[in-house]
Amino acid sequence: MSVKVFINRTLNMRKIKYIGLDMDHTLVRYHSHAFEELSHKTMCEKLVSQKHYPEAVRNLPFHMDLAIRGLVIDKKKGNLLKVSRHGAIRASYHGTKPIDFQQQQKLYKSTYIDLSDSHSYTAIDTAFSLSVATLFAQLVELKDAEGRDTMPDYDTISHDVVEMLDLSHRDGSLKGEVARNLEKYIIKDPDVVRGIERFKQHDKKFFIVTNSDFAYSKLLLDYAINPFLKDHKDWTELFEYVVTLAQKPRFFWDNLRFLKVDPVTGSMTNYDEALRPGIYQGGGATKFAKDLGVEGDDILYIGDHIYGDILRLKKDCNWRTALVVEELDSEIENYKKAQPCSAEIRVLMDKKEPLEKILVDQITAKLNPEKTQRNRALPICKIKFLKSIRRFHR
Ligand SMILES: [Mg+2]
């Protein structure tokens, strides 16, 4: 698999001493379709058995292409929204059906979506929440269907779906299934291991900070890393420090205690001394960087969650960061495919602009003949000057 790196700030890799990695969807990637389908099925089962949703919910099919990361759930209105970086609504769906532009204008007028308003909106910002958006849309549709007054309001539906996903993560229903079928859910990528070993040959050190627990982390790392090691025997040699159940983003601003994990038995003991290479649970970034004996900007941390891995870290620590965006692959492909069309649009825009100007001049002359007369009387150099100012302001 080819990997492309985009930068928005210069990063001098010579300055970087430690490279930190998130585990899920960063160091270890998932077959997302299979995993989201599993999450969707598990949530449906739990909604029926624990929240008494109609039996029909059990049979809702999973469609991976119903949602993408970056969407926003409008919990009050039962809609899925695609918003611009400024929070303006670009497209909207009610259930799984698109809302036409006029209806959207009527519903939202000049609303700008404020994601800090968690009573009204939920952002679909992790790869683990695609199934949430899909299921929410399907349940809204089911509720709207005739005779579905046995279901709660949209707001409660959105709450129930998220609650069932959290429960599925907590009670082991998802992890248990992944553990039984690693091949189905986890991607094995020898290039990742090769890349880390190459960096280590150039004296870079590695650590993992993951929100997953030790047992699950070990399971995935044994499966996805160990078979491809050439210069090391086990992933524990590859990563100087592994911090499990880190509770990111809290890890970056709080000072929770570290627990030491015994890699053989998985048992934990309190640990208040300076950190030494090994496996830990919990803790906080400040002590971590201090005990590593490095400055924050000697660390490059790579993660896939914009809030959990990157934004909070940027606010509280001065570690350097890199964000993994798996969707960029297909986005760039689509961007390339759209190039001929974009070029055609540019040519047409170049033709359209002078035509627009002629039209505006004609309308102005009709509406305001006196002013036009005055402009005509201006010396040519002054007209040129005024035009250049107008162009500058555009
Ligand atoms: Mg992750």
Coordinates of C-alpha atoms and ligand atoms in Angstrom, one line a residue:
M1 CA 0.0 0.0 0.0
S2 CA 1.4 3.4 -0.9
V3 CA 1.3 6.1 1.8
K4 CA 1.3 9.8 1.2
V5 CA 2.2 12.4 3.8
F6 CA 0.8 15.9 3.7
I7 CA 2.2 18.7 5.9
N8 CA 0.9 22.0 7.0
R9 CA 4.0 22.8 9.1
T10 CA 7.6 22.0 8.6
L11 CA 8.7 19.0 10.6
N12 CA 12.4 18.3 11.1
M13 CA 12.5 14.6 11.6
R14 CA 16.1 14.9 12.9
K15 CA 14.8 16.7 15.9
I16 CA 12.2 14.0 16.7
K17 CA 13.5 11.5 19.3
Y18 CA 10.3 9.5 20.0
I19 CA 7.5 8.6 17.7
G20 CA 4.3 7.8 19.5
L21 CA 1.5 5.8 18.0
D22 CA -2.2 5.3 18.7
M23 CA -3.1 1.7 18.2
D24 CA -6.7 1.2 16.8
H25 CA -6.9 2.5 13.2
T26 CA -3.4 3.9 13.3
L27 CA -0.8 1.3 14.1
V28 CA -3.3 -1.5 13.6
R29 CA -6.0 -1.0 11.0
Y30 CA -9.3 -2.7 10.7
H31 CA -11.3 -4.0 7.9
S32 CA -13.8 -1.2 8.5
H33 CA -16.7 -2.6 6.6
A34 CA -16.7 -5.9 8.6
F35 CA -16.2 -4.1 11.9
E36 CA -18.9 -1.5 11.4
E37 CA -21.3 -4.2 10.2
L38 CA -20.6 -6.1 13.4
S39 CA -21.1 -2.9 15.5
H40 CA -24.4 -2.2 13.7
K41 CA -25.7 -5.8 14.2
T42 CA -24.7 -5.8 17.9
M43 CA -26.4 -2.4 18.5
C44 CA -29.6 -3.6 16.8
E45 CA -29.7 -6.7 19.0
K46 CA -29.2 -4.7 22.1
L47 CA -31.8 -2.0 21.2
V48 CA -34.4 -4.8 20.9
S49 CA -33.4 -6.8 23.9
Q50 CA -32.6 -4.0 26.3
K51 CA -34.5 -0.9 25.1
H52 CA -37.5 -2.8 23.7
Y53 CA -37.3 -1.4 20.2
P54 CA -39.5 -3.2 17.6
E55 CA -38.4 -6.6 16.4
A56 CA -38.0 -5.2 12.9
V57 CA -34.8 -3.4 14.2
R58 CA -33.0 -6.8 14.3
N59 CA -33.3 -7.1 10.6
L60 CA -32.1 -3.7 9.5
P61 CA -29.4 -4.2 6.9
F62 CA -26.0 -2.5 7.2
H63 CA -25.0 -0.1 4.4
M64 CA -21.4 1.1 4.6
D65 CA -22.0 3.9 2.1
L66 CA -24.8 5.6 4.1
A67 CA -22.4 7.7 6.2
I68 CA -18.9 9.1 6.2
R69 CA -16.8 10.6 9.0
G70 CA -17.3 14.3 9.4
L71 CA -21.1 14.2 9.3
V72 CA -23.2 15.8 12.1
I73 CA -26.3 14.2 13.6
D74 CA -29.1 16.7 14.4
K75 CA -30.6 14.9 17.3
K76 CA -33.7 17.1 17.6
K77 CA -34.8 17.0 13.9
G78 CA -33.6 13.4 13.1
N79 CA -31.3 14.6 10.3
L80 CA -27.8 13.9 9.1
L81 CA -25.9 17.1 8.1
K82 CA -22.8 17.7 6.0
V83 CA -21.4 21.0 7.1
S84 CA -18.6 23.3 5.9
R85 CA -15.6 24.1 8.0
H86 CA -17.5 27.2 9.1
G87 CA -20.6 25.2 10.2
A88 CA -22.8 26.1 7.2
I89 CA -25.0 23.3 6.1
R90 CA -24.1 22.0 2.7
A91 CA -26.4 19.0 2.4
S92 CA -28.8 17.2 4.7
Y93 CA -30.7 13.9 5.0
H94 CA -33.8 13.0 7.0
G95 CA -33.4 9.3 7.8
T96 CA -31.8 7.9 4.6
K97 CA -33.5 10.4 2.2
P98 CA -31.9 13.6 1.0
I99 CA -33.7 16.9 2.0
D100 CA -34.1 19.1 -1.0
F101 CA -32.5 22.6 -0.9
Q102 CA -35.7 24.6 -0.4
Q103 CA -36.8 22.4 2.5
Q104 CA -33.4 22.6 4.0
Q105 CA -33.5 26.4 3.8
K106 CA -36.9 26.4 5.5
L107 CA -35.7 24.0 8.2
Y108 CA -32.4 25.7 9.0
K109 CA -32.7 29.2 7.5
S110 CA -29.2 30.7 8.3
T111 CA -28.3 28.3 11.1
Y112 CA -24.6 27.7 11.6
I113 CA -23.9 24.4 13.4
D114 CA -22.2 24.8 16.7
L115 CA -20.7 21.5 17.6
S116 CA -20.2 22.6 21.2
D117 CA -24.0 22.4 21.5
S118 CA -24.0 18.8 22.4
H119 CA -27.7 18.8 23.3
S120 CA -28.6 19.3 19.6
Y121 CA -25.6 17.8 17.7
T122 CA -23.3 14.9 17.7
A123 CA -20.2 14.8 15.3
I124 CA -19.4 11.5 13.6
D125 CA -15.7 11.9 14.1
T126 CA -14.3 8.4 14.6
A127 CA -14.1 5.4 12.3
F128 CA -15.9 3.6 15.1
S129 CA -19.0 5.7 14.8
L130 CA -20.0 5.2 11.1
S131 CA -22.4 2.5 12.2
V132 CA -24.0 5.0 14.7
A133 CA -24.9 7.4 11.9
T134 CA -26.2 4.6 9.7
L135 CA -28.3 3.1 12.4
F136 CA -29.7 6.5 13.6
A137 CA -30.8 7.3 10.0
Q138 CA -32.5 3.9 9.6
L139 CA -34.3 4.2 13.0
V140 CA -35.5 7.7 12.1
E141 CA -37.0 6.3 9.0
L142 CA -38.6 3.4 10.9
K143 CA -40.1 5.8 13.4
D144 CA -41.5 7.9 10.6
A145 CA -43.1 4.9 8.9
E146 CA -46.8 4.5 9.6
G147 CA -47.6 2.8 12.9
R148 CA -44.2 3.2 14.4
D149 CA -45.3 5.1 17.5
T150 CA -43.8 2.4 19.6
M151 CA -40.4 4.1 19.2
P152 CA -39.1 7.1 21.2
D153 CA -38.3 10.6 19.8
Y154 CA -35.3 11.3 17.7
D155 CA -33.3 12.7 20.5
T156 CA -33.8 9.6 22.6
I157 CA -33.0 7.3 19.6
S158 CA -29.7 9.1 19.1
H159 CA -28.9 8.7 22.8
D160 CA -29.9 5.0 22.8
V161 CA -27.8 4.2 19.8
V162 CA -24.6 5.7 21.3
E163 CA -25.4 4.1 24.7
M164 CA -25.6 0.7 23.0
L165 CA -22.4 1.2 21.1
D166 CA -20.6 2.1 24.3
L167 CA -22.1 -0.9 26.0
S168 CA -21.0 -3.2 23.2
H169 CA -17.4 -1.9 23.6
R170 CA -17.5 -2.2 27.4
D171 CA -19.2 -5.6 27.8
G172 CA -16.8 -7.3 25.3
S173 CA -19.4 -8.2 22.7
L174 CA -17.3 -6.5 20.0
K175 CA -13.8 -7.3 21.2
G176 CA -14.8 -11.0 21.8
E177 CA -16.0 -11.3 18.2
V178 CA -12.8 -9.6 16.9
A179 CA -10.7 -11.9 19.0
R180 CA -12.4 -15.0 17.6
N181 CA -12.1 -13.8 14.0
L182 CA -8.9 -11.7 13.8
E183 CA -8.5 -12.4 10.1
K184 CA -12.0 -11.0 9.3
Y185 CA -11.5 -7.7 11.2
I186 CA -7.8 -6.9 11.4
I187 CA -5.5 -5.9 8.5
K188 CA -2.0 -7.4 8.5
D189 CA 0.4 -4.9 6.9
P190 CA 4.1 -5.9 6.8
D191 CA 5.0 -2.4 5.5
V192 CA 4.1 -0.9 8.8
V193 CA 6.5 -3.2 10.7
R194 CA 9.2 -2.7 8.1
G195 CA 8.8 1.1 8.3
I196 CA 9.1 1.1 12.1
E197 CA 12.2 -1.2 12.1
R198 CA 13.8 1.1 9.5
F199 CA 13.2 4.1 11.7
K200 CA 14.7 2.3 14.6
Q201 CA 17.8 1.6 12.6
H202 CA 18.1 5.5 12.5
D203 CA 17.9 5.7 16.3
K204 CA 14.2 6.7 16.5
K205 CA 12.4 5.3 19.6
F206 CA 8.8 4.3 19.6
F207 CA 5.9 4.1 22.1
I208 CA 2.2 3.4 22.0
V209 CA -0.5 5.3 23.8
T210 CA -3.9 3.5 23.3
N211 CA -7.3 3.6 25.0
S212 CA -7.6 -0.2 24.5
D213 CA -6.8 -2.4 27.5
F214 CA -3.7 -4.6 27.7
A215 CA -5.3 -7.9 26.8
Y216 CA -6.9 -6.6 23.6
S217 CA -3.8 -4.6 22.7
K218 CA -1.6 -7.7 23.1
L219 CA -4.0 -9.8 21.0
L220 CA -3.9 -7.3 18.1
L221 CA -0.1 -6.6 18.3
D222 CA 0.7 -10.3 18.5
Y223 CA -1.4 -10.8 15.4
A224 CA -0.5 -7.7 13.3
I225 CA 3.1 -7.0 14.3
N226 CA 5.0 -10.1 15.4
P227 CA 4.8 -12.2 12.2
F228 CA 6.6 -9.5 10.2
L229 CA 9.5 -8.6 12.6
K230 CA 13.0 -9.1 11.2
D231 CA 15.3 -7.3 13.7
H232 CA 13.2 -8.0 16.8
K233 CA 11.6 -11.1 18.4
D234 CA 8.5 -9.5 19.8
W235 CA 6.6 -6.2 19.6
T236 CA 7.6 -5.5 23.2
E237 CA 11.1 -4.9 21.9
L238 CA 9.9 -2.6 19.2
F239 CA 8.1 -0.2 21.5
E240 CA 10.0 1.2 24.4
Y241 CA 6.8 2.2 26.2
V242 CA 3.3 1.0 25.8
V243 CA 0.5 2.8 27.7
T244 CA -2.8 1.0 27.7
L245 CA -6.3 2.3 28.8
A246 CA -4.8 5.8 28.5
Q247 CA -8.2 7.5 28.6
K248 CA -7.2 10.0 25.8
P249 CA -7.9 12.9 25.5
R250 CA -7.8 13.0 29.4
F251 CA -4.3 11.5 29.2
F252 CA -3.0 14.8 27.7
W253 CA -4.3 17.2 30.4
D254 CA -4.8 15.2 33.6
N255 CA -2.2 13.6 35.9
L256 CA -3.6 10.2 36.6
R257 CA -1.4 7.6 38.2
F258 CA 0.4 5.0 36.1
L259 CA 0.0 1.3 36.8
K260 CA 2.7 -1.1 35.8
V261 CA 1.5 -4.0 33.7
D262 CA 3.2 -7.4 33.8
P263 CA 3.4 -8.5 30.2
V264 CA 3.3 -12.2 31.0
T265 CA 0.4 -12.3 33.4
G266 CA -1.3 -9.0 32.6
S267 CA -1.5 -8.2 36.3
M268 CA -1.1 -4.6 37.4
T269 CA 0.7 -2.9 40.3
N270 CA 0.8 0.7 41.5
Y271 CA 3.7 2.6 40.1
D272 CA 4.9 6.0 41.4
E273 CA 8.6 5.9 40.4
A274 CA 10.1 7.4 37.3
L275 CA 8.9 5.4 34.2
R276 CA 11.3 2.9 32.8
P277 CA 10.7 1.1 29.5
G278 CA 7.8 -1.3 29.8
I279 CA 4.0 -1.6 29.7
Y280 CA 1.8 0.7 31.7
Q281 CA -1.9 1.5 32.2
G282 CA -3.4 5.0 32.7
G283 CA -1.1 7.9 33.6
G284 CA -0.7 11.3 32.0
A285 CA 1.4 13.0 29.3
T286 CA 3.3 15.5 31.5
K287 CA 4.9 12.8 33.7
F288 CA 5.4 10.6 30.6
A289 CA 7.4 13.2 28.7
K290 CA 9.4 14.2 31.8
D291 CA 10.4 10.7 32.6
L292 CA 11.4 10.1 29.0
G293 CA 13.8 13.0 29.5
V294 CA 12.7 14.8 26.4
E295 CA 11.0 18.1 25.5
G296 CA 7.4 18.0 24.1
D297 CA 8.6 18.9 20.6
D298 CA 11.0 16.0 20.6
I299 CA 7.9 13.8 20.3
L300 CA 5.9 13.1 17.2
Y301 CA 2.5 11.5 18.0
I302 CA 0.5 9.9 15.3
G303 CA -3.3 9.2 15.7
D304 CA -6.5 8.9 13.7
H305 CA -8.9 10.7 16.1
I306 CA -9.0 14.4 15.5
Y307 CA -10.3 15.2 19.0
G308 CA -9.0 12.2 21.1
D309 CA -5.5 12.1 19.6
I310 CA -4.8 15.5 18.1
L311 CA -6.7 18.6 19.2
R312 CA -6.6 18.2 22.9
L313 CA -2.9 17.2 22.7
K314 CA -2.1 20.4 20.7
K315 CA -3.9 22.4 23.4
D316 CA -2.1 21.0 26.4
C317 CA 1.2 19.6 25.3
N318 CA 3.6 20.8 22.7
W319 CA 4.1 17.4 21.1
R320 CA 4.3 17.4 17.3
T321 CA 1.3 15.6 15.7
A322 CA 0.3 13.7 12.6
L323 CA -3.3 12.7 11.8
V324 CA -4.1 9.5 9.9
V325 CA -7.0 10.1 7.5
E326 CA -7.8 6.8 5.7
E327 CA -10.5 8.5 3.6
L328 CA -7.9 10.7 1.9
D329 CA -7.0 7.8 -0.4
S330 CA -10.4 7.7 -2.1
E331 CA -10.8 11.5 -1.7
I332 CA -7.6 12.1 -3.7
E333 CA -8.7 9.5 -6.3
N334 CA -12.0 11.3 -6.7
Y335 CA -10.2 14.7 -6.8
K336 CA -8.0 13.5 -9.7
K337 CA -11.0 12.1 -11.5
A338 CA -12.8 15.4 -11.3
Q339 CA -9.8 17.3 -12.7
P340 CA -11.0 17.5 -16.4
C341 CA -14.4 18.7 -15.1
S342 CA -12.7 21.3 -12.9
A343 CA -10.6 22.5 -15.8
E344 CA -13.7 22.9 -17.9
I345 CA -15.4 24.9 -15.1
R346 CA -12.4 27.2 -15.0
V347 CA -12.5 27.9 -18.7
L348 CA -16.3 28.6 -18.5
M349 CA -15.7 30.9 -15.5
D350 CA -13.1 32.9 -17.4
K351 CA -15.7 33.4 -20.2
K352 CA -18.5 34.1 -17.7
E353 CA -16.8 36.9 -15.7
P354 CA -16.4 39.4 -18.6
L355 CA -20.0 38.7 -19.7
E356 CA -21.2 39.4 -16.2
K357 CA -19.3 42.7 -16.2
I358 CA -20.9 43.8 -19.4
L359 CA -24.3 42.9 -18.0
V360 CA -23.7 44.8 -14.8
D361 CA -22.4 47.8 -16.7
Q362 CA -25.5 47.8 -18.9
I363 CA -27.9 47.5 -15.9
T364 CA -26.0 50.3 -14.0
A365 CA -26.2 52.5 -17.1
K366 CA -30.0 52.0 -17.3
L367 CA -30.6 52.5 -13.6
N368 CA -28.2 55.4 -13.1
P369 CA -27.6 57.2 -16.3
E370 CA -26.2 60.3 -14.6
K371 CA -23.4 58.5 -12.7
T372 CA -22.5 56.6 -15.9
Q373 CA -22.2 59.9 -17.7
R374 CA -19.9 61.2 -14.9
N375 CA -17.7 58.1 -15.1
R376 CA -17.5 58.5 -18.9
A377 CA -16.2 62.0 -18.2
L378 CA -13.3 60.8 -16.0
P379 CA -9.9 60.7 -17.5
I380 CA -8.8 57.3 -18.7
C381 CA -6.0 57.0 -16.2
K382 CA -8.4 57.6 -13.3
I383 CA -10.8 54.9 -14.6
K384 CA -7.9 52.5 -14.8
F385 CA -6.9 53.4 -11.2
L386 CA -10.4 52.8 -9.9
K387 CA -10.7 49.5 -11.7
S388 CA -7.4 48.3 -10.2
I389 CA -8.7 49.2 -6.7
R390 CA -11.9 47.3 -7.3
R391 CA -9.9 44.3 -8.5
F392 CA -7.7 44.4 -5.5
H393 CA -10.7 44.4 -3.2
R394 CA -12.2 41.4 -5.0
Ligands
MG1 MG -7.5 5.2 17.1

